[in-house]
Amino acid sequence: MPDYAEITYRVADHVATVTLHRPEARNGYTVRMADELADAFARADADEDVRVAVLTGEGSDFCVGADLSQGGFDFDETGPGAHWQEPAGRVSKQVFAMNKPVIAAIRGAAIGGGITITLSADYRLAATDARFGFVFTRRGIYPEGASAWFLPRLVGLGRAMDWMISGRVFDAEEAQAAGLVHRLHEPERLLDAAYELAADLVANTAPVSVAVTRQLLYRMSGVDSPAPVHEVDSRLIASIPTNPDAVEGVLSFLQKRPPTFTQRVNDDLPDFLPWR
């Protein structure tokens, strides 16, 4: 386990908790935080003991955005052909690629990179005191974290245009009404609610099925025709007779007992998936 300076990482009950940990700076986002987050999510994805990851922030704010007081970002100065990647995207891309669901638990301010890093999570739970803002145009800069791809898929192009063009800050109720946030909770209940959701996923879902379903939605929901999706679906459904988790899922339902799924994400993902 590496020593993290700006986040914390722990695993308990098959849940990895990744916490932004710069409360003295309201969890201001830095390059080091970005790289530590990307490392932590890659670690969680590779660990078979981890079934779900919860992303949260220490203190009363999730993240107020980039903390440029730390000297700015590590811009690559080798020219336009360089392959430098901005820090928010380092995290959102890692979460996008994961085979484990990610629950973001957001309270207080989630501004700029503090919201874009959560857009590739599977769930965003927010406290009633949460505030959101894609404030880039008000700083003369540009959206990052691949947010121009993720946000319209979550809330529609019209709402994404409103929030991103205006750069205005909006409250938790507006975020929930638009579909950015799944559920609202009182601040003192937020993390408990995230762990309750994680526990339900751990107890009642099959890890390989979750991994395949998560990536089907992300990788194939935007294709131009249902035909290629149906091709993948057909191969997946055809594999059911030799799939022990499918047998267990049906038996546990018929026998009215909790399922015990045995397939492992690292070993048992179908080889024919087009994104593998």
PDB file of C-alpha atoms in Angstrom:
ATOM      1  CA  MET A   1       0.000   0.000   0.000  1.00  0.00           C
ATOM      2  CA  PRO A   2       1.545   3.328  -1.012  1.00  0.00           C
ATOM      3  CA  ASP A   3       1.629   6.239   1.396  1.00  0.00           C
ATOM      4  CA  TYR A   4      -1.050   8.702   0.348  1.00  0.00           C
ATOM      5  CA  ALA A   5      -0.660  12.303   1.412  1.00  0.00           C
ATOM      6  CA  GLU A   6      -3.879  13.904   0.148  1.00  0.00           C
ATOM      7  CA  ILE A   7      -6.368  11.045   0.261  1.00  0.00           C
ATOM      8  CA  THR A   8      -7.041   8.112   2.545  1.00  0.00           C
ATOM      9  CA  TYR A   9      -7.857   4.556   1.486  1.00  0.00           C
ATOM     10  CA  ARG A  10      -9.315   1.726   3.515  1.00  0.00           C
ATOM     11  CA  VAL A  11     -11.142  -1.524   2.845  1.00  0.00           C
ATOM     12  CA  ALA A  12     -13.782  -3.030   5.119  1.00  0.00           C
ATOM     13  CA  ASP A  13     -16.717  -5.343   4.433  1.00  0.00           C
ATOM     14  CA  HIS A  14     -15.748  -5.588   0.740  1.00  0.00           C
ATOM     15  CA  VAL A  15     -16.041  -1.804   0.339  1.00  0.00           C
ATOM     16  CA  ALA A  16     -13.082   0.454  -0.464  1.00  0.00           C
ATOM     17  CA  THR A  17     -13.492   3.963   0.928  1.00  0.00           C
ATOM     18  CA  VAL A  18     -11.502   6.627  -0.902  1.00  0.00           C
ATOM     19  CA  THR A  19     -11.561   9.960   0.930  1.00  0.00           C
ATOM     20  CA  LEU A  20     -10.275  13.329  -0.257  1.00  0.00           C
ATOM     21  CA  HIS A  21      -8.195  14.439   2.724  1.00  0.00           C
ATOM     22  CA  ARG A  22      -7.216  18.077   2.587  1.00  0.00           C
ATOM     23  CA  PRO A  23      -9.910  19.493   4.900  1.00  0.00           C
ATOM     24  CA  GLU A  24      -7.778  22.525   5.765  1.00  0.00           C
ATOM     25  CA  ALA A  25      -8.045  23.500   2.071  1.00  0.00           C
ATOM     26  CA  ARG A  26     -11.671  22.338   1.704  1.00  0.00           C
ATOM     27  CA  ASN A  27     -10.245  19.389  -0.225  1.00  0.00           C
ATOM     28  CA  GLY A  28      -8.887  21.638  -2.964  1.00  0.00           C
ATOM     29  CA  TYR A  29      -7.854  19.530  -5.935  1.00  0.00           C
ATOM     30  CA  THR A  30      -4.166  19.111  -6.759  1.00  0.00           C
ATOM     31  CA  VAL A  31      -2.101  17.067  -9.197  1.00  0.00           C
ATOM     32  CA  ARG A  32      -0.919  14.864  -6.350  1.00  0.00           C
ATOM     33  CA  MET A  33      -4.519  14.258  -5.242  1.00  0.00           C
ATOM     34  CA  ALA A  34      -5.442  13.349  -8.826  1.00  0.00           C
ATOM     35  CA  ASP A  35      -2.665  10.817  -9.145  1.00  0.00           C
ATOM     36  CA  GLU A  36      -3.357   9.355  -5.708  1.00  0.00           C
ATOM     37  CA  LEU A  37      -7.047   8.980  -6.562  1.00  0.00           C
ATOM     38  CA  ALA A  38      -6.248   7.269  -9.860  1.00  0.00           C
ATOM     39  CA  ASP A  39      -3.907   4.891  -8.051  1.00  0.00           C
ATOM     40  CA  ALA A  40      -6.475   4.142  -5.328  1.00  0.00           C
ATOM     41  CA  PHE A  41      -9.243   3.342  -7.825  1.00  0.00           C
ATOM     42  CA  ALA A  42      -6.918   1.117  -9.850  1.00  0.00           C
ATOM     43  CA  ARG A  43      -6.010  -0.662  -6.597  1.00  0.00           C
ATOM     44  CA  ALA A  44      -9.662  -1.145  -5.680  1.00  0.00           C
ATOM     45  CA  ASP A  45     -10.458  -2.487  -9.144  1.00  0.00           C
ATOM     46  CA  ALA A  46      -7.644  -5.048  -8.976  1.00  0.00           C
ATOM     47  CA  ASP A  47      -8.520  -6.254  -5.450  1.00  0.00           C
ATOM     48  CA  GLU A  48     -10.955  -9.183  -5.576  1.00  0.00           C
ATOM     49  CA  ASP A  49     -11.917  -8.497  -1.965  1.00  0.00           C
ATOM     50  CA  VAL A  50     -13.348  -5.125  -3.028  1.00  0.00           C
ATOM     51  CA  ARG A  51     -16.831  -5.194  -4.520  1.00  0.00           C
ATOM     52  CA  VAL A  52     -17.765  -1.494  -4.325  1.00  0.00           C
ATOM     53  CA  ALA A  53     -15.857   1.782  -3.917  1.00  0.00           C
ATOM     54  CA  VAL A  54     -17.185   4.810  -2.023  1.00  0.00           C
ATOM     55  CA  LEU A  55     -15.692   8.219  -2.833  1.00  0.00           C
ATOM     56  CA  THR A  56     -16.167  10.966  -0.261  1.00  0.00           C
ATOM     57  CA  GLY A  57     -14.453  14.011   1.224  1.00  0.00           C
ATOM     58  CA  GLU A  58     -13.173  14.774   4.703  1.00  0.00           C
ATOM     59  CA  GLY A  59     -14.861  17.708   6.412  1.00  0.00           C
ATOM     60  CA  SER A  60     -17.836  19.808   5.437  1.00  0.00           C
ATOM     61  CA  ASP A  61     -16.984  20.133   1.710  1.00  0.00           C
ATOM     62  CA  PHE A  62     -16.455  17.447  -0.890  1.00  0.00           C
ATOM     63  CA  CYS A  63     -14.067  19.502  -3.052  1.00  0.00           C
ATOM     64  CA  VAL A  64     -13.998  23.199  -3.945  1.00  0.00           C
ATOM     65  CA  GLY A  65     -12.087  22.623  -7.178  1.00  0.00           C
ATOM     66  CA  ALA A  66      -8.506  23.159  -8.221  1.00  0.00           C
ATOM     67  CA  ASP A  67      -6.135  24.508  -5.576  1.00  0.00           C
ATOM     68  CA  LEU A  68      -3.769  26.590  -7.666  1.00  0.00           C
ATOM     69  CA  SER A  69      -2.086  27.946  -4.535  1.00  0.00           C
ATOM     70  CA  GLN A  70       0.017  24.769  -4.628  1.00  0.00           C
ATOM     71  CA  GLY A  71       1.828  25.961  -7.743  1.00  0.00           C
ATOM     72  CA  GLY A  72      -0.587  25.058 -10.520  1.00  0.00           C
ATOM     73  CA  PHE A  73      -0.738  21.938 -12.620  1.00  0.00           C
ATOM     74  CA  ASP A  74       2.148  19.967 -14.092  1.00  0.00           C
ATOM     75  CA  PHE A  75       1.616  21.316 -17.589  1.00  0.00           C
ATOM     76  CA  ASP A  76       3.671  19.579 -20.257  1.00  0.00           C
ATOM     77  CA  GLU A  77       5.791  22.196 -21.996  1.00  0.00           C
ATOM     78  CA  THR A  78       6.965  20.058 -24.892  1.00  0.00           C
ATOM     79  CA  GLY A  79       4.414  21.410 -27.341  1.00  0.00           C
ATOM     80  CA  PRO A  80       1.047  20.566 -28.873  1.00  0.00           C
ATOM     81  CA  GLY A  81       2.078  17.017 -29.730  1.00  0.00           C
ATOM     82  CA  ALA A  82       2.605  16.103 -26.087  1.00  0.00           C
ATOM     83  CA  HIS A  83       0.415  13.531 -24.347  1.00  0.00           C
ATOM     84  CA  TRP A  84      -0.084  15.406 -21.090  1.00  0.00           C
ATOM     85  CA  GLN A  85      -3.416  14.593 -19.435  1.00  0.00           C
ATOM     86  CA  GLU A  86      -5.205  17.064 -17.224  1.00  0.00           C
ATOM     87  CA  PRO A  87      -5.711  15.942 -13.611  1.00  0.00           C
ATOM     88  CA  ALA A  88      -9.513  15.570 -13.386  1.00  0.00           C
ATOM     89  CA  GLY A  89      -9.577  13.328 -16.451  1.00  0.00           C
ATOM     90  CA  ARG A  90      -6.914  11.088 -14.931  1.00  0.00           C
ATOM     91  CA  VAL A  91      -9.515  10.161 -12.316  1.00  0.00           C
ATOM     92  CA  SER A  92     -12.737  10.180 -14.347  1.00  0.00           C
ATOM     93  CA  LYS A  93     -11.134   7.913 -16.968  1.00  0.00           C
ATOM     94  CA  GLN A  94      -9.926   5.476 -14.314  1.00  0.00           C
ATOM     95  CA  VAL A  95     -13.392   5.299 -12.746  1.00  0.00           C
ATOM     96  CA  PHE A  96     -14.959   4.874 -16.210  1.00  0.00           C
ATOM     97  CA  ALA A  97     -12.721   1.856 -16.901  1.00  0.00           C
ATOM     98  CA  MET A  98     -13.479   0.109 -13.596  1.00  0.00           C
ATOM     99  CA  ASN A  99     -15.296  -3.193 -13.222  1.00  0.00           C
ATOM    100  CA  LYS A 100     -16.552  -2.243  -9.747  1.00  0.00           C
ATOM    101  CA  PRO A 101     -19.379   0.207  -9.033  1.00  0.00           C
ATOM    102  CA  VAL A 102     -18.433   3.545  -7.499  1.00  0.00           C
ATOM    103  CA  ILE A 103     -20.666   5.567  -5.167  1.00  0.00           C
ATOM    104  CA  ALA A 104     -19.833   9.253  -4.726  1.00  0.00           C
ATOM    105  CA  ALA A 105     -21.089  10.716  -1.432  1.00  0.00           C
ATOM    106  CA  ILE A 106     -21.079  14.505  -1.784  1.00  0.00           C
ATOM    107  CA  ARG A 107     -21.702  17.154   0.840  1.00  0.00           C
ATOM    108  CA  GLY A 108     -20.984  20.859   0.834  1.00  0.00           C
ATOM    109  CA  ALA A 109     -19.233  22.314  -2.199  1.00  0.00           C
ATOM    110  CA  ALA A 110     -18.538  20.202  -5.291  1.00  0.00           C
ATOM    111  CA  ILE A 111     -17.156  22.752  -7.730  1.00  0.00           C
ATOM    112  CA  GLY A 112     -15.167  22.408 -10.957  1.00  0.00           C
ATOM    113  CA  GLY A 113     -12.978  19.337 -10.689  1.00  0.00           C
ATOM    114  CA  GLY A 114     -14.825  18.553  -7.479  1.00  0.00           C
ATOM    115  CA  ILE A 115     -17.867  17.568  -9.516  1.00  0.00           C
ATOM    116  CA  THR A 116     -16.289  16.430 -12.803  1.00  0.00           C
ATOM    117  CA  ILE A 117     -14.348  13.623 -11.094  1.00  0.00           C
ATOM    118  CA  THR A 118     -17.665  12.123  -9.926  1.00  0.00           C
ATOM    119  CA  LEU A 119     -19.463  12.076 -13.287  1.00  0.00           C
ATOM    120  CA  SER A 120     -18.222   8.590 -14.210  1.00  0.00           C
ATOM    121  CA  ALA A 121     -19.352   7.149 -10.867  1.00  0.00           C
ATOM    122  CA  ASP A 122     -22.369   4.841 -10.883  1.00  0.00           C
ATOM    123  CA  TYR A 123     -24.162   6.708  -8.104  1.00  0.00           C
ATOM    124  CA  ARG A 124     -23.984  10.243  -6.789  1.00  0.00           C
ATOM    125  CA  LEU A 125     -25.605  10.644  -3.386  1.00  0.00           C
ATOM    126  CA  ALA A 126     -25.676  14.200  -2.067  1.00  0.00           C
ATOM    127  CA  ALA A 127     -26.313  15.926   1.217  1.00  0.00           C
ATOM    128  CA  THR A 128     -29.074  18.491   1.311  1.00  0.00           C
ATOM    129  CA  ASP A 129     -26.408  21.160   1.841  1.00  0.00           C
ATOM    130  CA  ALA A 130     -24.491  20.237  -1.335  1.00  0.00           C
ATOM    131  CA  ARG A 131     -23.735  22.887  -3.973  1.00  0.00           C
ATOM    132  CA  PHE A 132     -22.507  22.222  -7.492  1.00  0.00           C
ATOM    133  CA  GLY A 133     -20.899  24.323 -10.176  1.00  0.00           C
ATOM    134  CA  PHE A 134     -19.202  23.829 -13.530  1.00  0.00           C
ATOM    135  CA  VAL A 135     -17.654  27.270 -13.089  1.00  0.00           C
ATOM    136  CA  PHE A 136     -15.034  27.136 -15.851  1.00  0.00           C
ATOM    137  CA  THR A 137     -16.426  29.940 -18.022  1.00  0.00           C
ATOM    138  CA  ARG A 138     -16.400  32.251 -14.997  1.00  0.00           C
ATOM    139  CA  ARG A 139     -12.658  31.675 -14.677  1.00  0.00           C
ATOM    140  CA  GLY A 140     -11.858  31.984 -18.379  1.00  0.00           C
ATOM    141  CA  ILE A 141     -10.896  28.313 -18.604  1.00  0.00           C
ATOM    142  CA  TYR A 142     -12.452  25.157 -20.032  1.00  0.00           C
ATOM    143  CA  PRO A 143     -14.405  22.085 -18.858  1.00  0.00           C
ATOM    144  CA  GLU A 144     -12.229  19.106 -17.931  1.00  0.00           C
ATOM    145  CA  GLY A 145     -12.540  15.551 -16.648  1.00  0.00           C
ATOM    146  CA  ALA A 146     -14.200  14.620 -19.973  1.00  0.00           C
ATOM    147  CA  SER A 147     -17.240  16.330 -18.446  1.00  0.00           C
ATOM    148  CA  ALA A 148     -18.501  17.500 -21.853  1.00  0.00           C
ATOM    149  CA  TRP A 149     -18.963  13.808 -22.669  1.00  0.00           C
ATOM    150  CA  PHE A 150     -20.327  12.586 -19.333  1.00  0.00           C
ATOM    151  CA  LEU A 151     -22.642  15.430 -18.299  1.00  0.00           C
ATOM    152  CA  PRO A 152     -25.018  15.492 -21.314  1.00  0.00           C
ATOM    153  CA  ARG A 153     -25.456  11.726 -20.958  1.00  0.00           C
ATOM    154  CA  LEU A 154     -26.574  12.216 -17.368  1.00  0.00           C
ATOM    155  CA  VAL A 155     -28.800  15.298 -17.595  1.00  0.00           C
ATOM    156  CA  GLY A 156     -29.376  15.971 -21.304  1.00  0.00           C
ATOM    157  CA  LEU A 157     -27.697  18.467 -23.592  1.00  0.00           C
ATOM    158  CA  GLY A 158     -29.971  21.388 -22.702  1.00  0.00           C
ATOM    159  CA  ARG A 159     -29.299  21.249 -18.971  1.00  0.00           C
ATOM    160  CA  ALA A 160     -25.598  20.609 -19.559  1.00  0.00           C
ATOM    161  CA  MET A 161     -25.447  23.697 -21.777  1.00  0.00           C
ATOM    162  CA  ASP A 162     -27.135  25.795 -19.088  1.00  0.00           C
ATOM    163  CA  TRP A 163     -24.808  24.715 -16.305  1.00  0.00           C
ATOM    164  CA  MET A 164     -21.603  24.787 -18.347  1.00  0.00           C
ATOM    165  CA  ILE A 165     -22.173  27.949 -20.383  1.00  0.00           C
ATOM    166  CA  SER A 166     -23.379  30.006 -17.404  1.00  0.00           C
ATOM    167  CA  GLY A 167     -20.956  28.509 -14.902  1.00  0.00           C
ATOM    168  CA  ARG A 168     -23.531  29.206 -12.195  1.00  0.00           C
ATOM    169  CA  VAL A 169     -23.622  27.400  -8.854  1.00  0.00           C
ATOM    170  CA  PHE A 170     -26.795  25.398  -8.148  1.00  0.00           C
ATOM    171  CA  ASP A 171     -28.206  23.521  -5.178  1.00  0.00           C
ATOM    172  CA  ALA A 172     -28.828  19.860  -4.397  1.00  0.00           C
ATOM    173  CA  GLU A 173     -32.526  19.993  -5.251  1.00  0.00           C
ATOM    174  CA  GLU A 174     -31.815  21.225  -8.779  1.00  0.00           C
ATOM    175  CA  ALA A 175     -29.105  18.600  -9.177  1.00  0.00           C
ATOM    176  CA  GLN A 176     -31.476  15.826  -8.151  1.00  0.00           C
ATOM    177  CA  ALA A 177     -34.338  17.081 -10.332  1.00  0.00           C
ATOM    178  CA  ALA A 178     -32.026  17.042 -13.371  1.00  0.00           C
ATOM    179  CA  GLY A 179     -30.704  13.544 -12.659  1.00  0.00           C
ATOM    180  CA  LEU A 180     -27.163  14.533 -11.695  1.00  0.00           C
ATOM    181  CA  VAL A 181     -27.805  13.264  -8.163  1.00  0.00           C
ATOM    182  CA  HIS A 182     -29.668  10.035  -7.447  1.00  0.00           C
ATOM    183  CA  ARG A 183     -30.784  10.703  -3.872  1.00  0.00           C
ATOM    184  CA  LEU A 184     -30.537  13.398  -1.201  1.00  0.00           C
ATOM    185  CA  HIS A 185     -29.817  12.819   2.486  1.00  0.00           C
ATOM    186  CA  GLU A 186     -29.302  14.949   5.533  1.00  0.00           C
ATOM    187  CA  PRO A 187     -25.560  15.641   5.939  1.00  0.00           C
ATOM    188  CA  GLU A 188     -25.190  13.469   9.023  1.00  0.00           C
ATOM    189  CA  ARG A 189     -26.860  10.532   7.210  1.00  0.00           C
ATOM    190  CA  LEU A 190     -25.039  10.780   3.885  1.00  0.00           C
ATOM    191  CA  LEU A 191     -22.145   8.394   4.447  1.00  0.00           C
ATOM    192  CA  ASP A 192     -24.354   5.844   6.204  1.00  0.00           C
ATOM    193  CA  ALA A 193     -26.664   5.890   3.183  1.00  0.00           C
ATOM    194  CA  ALA A 194     -23.701   5.316   0.855  1.00  0.00           C
ATOM    195  CA  TYR A 195     -22.568   2.315   2.912  1.00  0.00           C
ATOM    196  CA  GLU A 196     -26.101   0.917   3.022  1.00  0.00           C
ATOM    197  CA  LEU A 197     -26.258   1.065  -0.767  1.00  0.00           C
ATOM    198  CA  ALA A 198     -22.803  -0.515  -1.016  1.00  0.00           C
ATOM    199  CA  ALA A 199     -23.814  -3.324   1.363  1.00  0.00           C
ATOM    200  CA  ASP A 200     -26.873  -4.090  -0.748  1.00  0.00           C
ATOM    201  CA  LEU A 201     -24.735  -4.328  -3.896  1.00  0.00           C
ATOM    202  CA  VAL A 202     -22.207  -6.576  -2.119  1.00  0.00           C
ATOM    203  CA  ALA A 203     -24.880  -8.907  -0.747  1.00  0.00           C
ATOM    204  CA  ASN A 204     -27.222  -9.202  -3.698  1.00  0.00           C
ATOM    205  CA  THR A 205     -25.360  -8.752  -6.983  1.00  0.00           C
ATOM    206  CA  ALA A 206     -22.891 -10.925  -8.887  1.00  0.00           C
ATOM    207  CA  PRO A 207     -19.536  -9.183  -9.430  1.00  0.00           C
ATOM    208  CA  VAL A 208     -18.987 -10.424 -13.002  1.00  0.00           C
ATOM    209  CA  SER A 209     -22.559  -9.567 -13.980  1.00  0.00           C
ATOM    210  CA  VAL A 210     -22.128  -6.080 -12.494  1.00  0.00           C
ATOM    211  CA  ALA A 211     -18.829  -5.562 -14.318  1.00  0.00           C
ATOM    212  CA  VAL A 212     -20.278  -6.596 -17.680  1.00  0.00           C
ATOM    213  CA  THR A 213     -23.479  -4.591 -17.209  1.00  0.00           C
ATOM    214  CA  ARG A 214     -21.585  -1.457 -16.120  1.00  0.00           C
ATOM    215  CA  GLN A 215     -19.368  -1.542 -19.188  1.00  0.00           C
ATOM    216  CA  LEU A 216     -22.223  -2.466 -21.543  1.00  0.00           C
ATOM    217  CA  LEU A 217     -23.973   0.725 -20.498  1.00  0.00           C
ATOM    218  CA  TYR A 218     -20.885   2.895 -20.772  1.00  0.00           C
ATOM    219  CA  ARG A 219     -19.342   1.415 -23.891  1.00  0.00           C
ATOM    220  CA  MET A 220     -22.378   0.570 -26.018  1.00  0.00           C
ATOM    221  CA  SER A 221     -25.313   2.789 -25.059  1.00  0.00           C
ATOM    222  CA  GLY A 222     -24.062   5.456 -27.473  1.00  0.00           C
ATOM    223  CA  VAL A 223     -23.646   3.346 -30.606  1.00  0.00           C
ATOM    224  CA  ASP A 224     -25.691   4.243 -33.690  1.00  0.00           C
ATOM    225  CA  SER A 225     -27.746   1.042 -33.819  1.00  0.00           C
ATOM    226  CA  PRO A 226     -28.966  -1.625 -31.388  1.00  0.00           C
ATOM    227  CA  ALA A 227     -27.538  -4.315 -33.673  1.00  0.00           C
ATOM    228  CA  PRO A 228     -24.006  -4.481 -32.223  1.00  0.00           C
ATOM    229  CA  VAL A 229     -25.410  -4.426 -28.686  1.00  0.00           C
ATOM    230  CA  HIS A 230     -27.738  -7.303 -29.559  1.00  0.00           C
ATOM    231  CA  GLU A 231     -24.777  -9.270 -30.893  1.00  0.00           C
ATOM    232  CA  VAL A 232     -22.993  -8.950 -27.553  1.00  0.00           C
ATOM    233  CA  ASP A 233     -26.215  -9.655 -25.651  1.00  0.00           C
ATOM    234  CA  SER A 234     -26.726 -12.839 -27.659  1.00  0.00           C
ATOM    235  CA  ARG A 235     -23.285 -14.184 -26.837  1.00  0.00           C
ATOM    236  CA  LEU A 236     -23.738 -13.300 -23.177  1.00  0.00           C
ATOM    237  CA  ILE A 237     -27.117 -14.998 -22.925  1.00  0.00           C
ATOM    238  CA  ALA A 238     -25.831 -18.028 -24.833  1.00  0.00           C
ATOM    239  CA  SER A 239     -23.141 -18.443 -22.166  1.00  0.00           C
ATOM    240  CA  ILE A 240     -25.683 -18.809 -19.334  1.00  0.00           C
ATOM    241  CA  PRO A 241     -25.793 -22.658 -19.315  1.00  0.00           C
ATOM    242  CA  THR A 242     -22.098 -22.773 -18.384  1.00  0.00           C
ATOM    243  CA  ASN A 243     -22.248 -19.787 -16.033  1.00  0.00           C
ATOM    244  CA  PRO A 244     -22.204 -20.872 -12.362  1.00  0.00           C
ATOM    245  CA  ASP A 245     -23.358 -17.455 -11.152  1.00  0.00           C
ATOM    246  CA  ALA A 246     -26.450 -17.677 -13.346  1.00  0.00           C
ATOM    247  CA  VAL A 247     -27.257 -21.109 -11.907  1.00  0.00           C
ATOM    248  CA  GLU A 248     -26.738 -19.785  -8.376  1.00  0.00           C
ATOM    249  CA  GLY A 249     -28.862 -16.723  -9.055  1.00  0.00           C
ATOM    250  CA  VAL A 250     -31.825 -18.838 -10.137  1.00  0.00           C
ATOM    251  CA  LEU A 251     -31.411 -21.424  -7.374  1.00  0.00           C
ATOM    252  CA  SER A 252     -31.102 -18.817  -4.622  1.00  0.00           C
ATOM    253  CA  PHE A 253     -34.265 -17.130  -5.906  1.00  0.00           C
ATOM    254  CA  LEU A 254     -36.218 -20.396  -5.995  1.00  0.00           C
ATOM    255  CA  GLN A 255     -34.887 -21.474  -2.592  1.00  0.00           C
ATOM    256  CA  LYS A 256     -35.560 -18.018  -1.098  1.00  0.00           C
ATOM    257  CA  ARG A 257     -32.028 -17.577   0.251  1.00  0.00           C
ATOM    258  CA  PRO A 258     -29.214 -15.048  -0.260  1.00  0.00           C
ATOM    259  CA  PRO A 259     -27.028 -15.873  -3.272  1.00  0.00           C
ATOM    260  CA  THR A 260     -23.403 -16.951  -3.048  1.00  0.00           C
ATOM    261  CA  PHE A 261     -21.733 -15.915  -6.271  1.00  0.00           C
ATOM    262  CA  THR A 262     -18.339 -17.508  -6.950  1.00  0.00           C
ATOM    263  CA  GLN A 263     -17.106 -16.007 -10.212  1.00  0.00           C
ATOM    264  CA  ARG A 264     -14.272 -13.507  -9.999  1.00  0.00           C
ATOM    265  CA  VAL A 265     -13.896 -10.363 -12.078  1.00  0.00           C
ATOM    266  CA  ASN A 266     -10.150 -10.819 -12.561  1.00  0.00           C
ATOM    267  CA  ASP A 267     -10.583 -14.361 -13.907  1.00  0.00           C
ATOM    268  CA  ASP A 268     -14.069 -14.837 -15.323  1.00  0.00           C
ATOM    269  CA  LEU A 269     -15.008 -11.904 -17.545  1.00  0.00           C
ATOM    270  CA  PRO A 270     -16.047 -13.211 -20.985  1.00  0.00           C
ATOM    271  CA  ASP A 271     -13.187 -13.057 -23.475  1.00  0.00           C
ATOM    272  CA  PHE A 272     -15.432 -11.939 -26.353  1.00  0.00           C
ATOM    273  CA  LEU A 273     -16.445  -8.577 -24.890  1.00  0.00           C
ATOM    274  CA  PRO A 274     -15.532  -6.000 -27.561  1.00  0.00           C
ATOM    275  CA  TRP A 275     -13.910  -3.569 -25.107  1.00  0.00           C
ATOM    276  CA  ARG A 276     -11.514  -6.169 -23.691  1.00  0.00           C
TER     277      ARG A 276
END
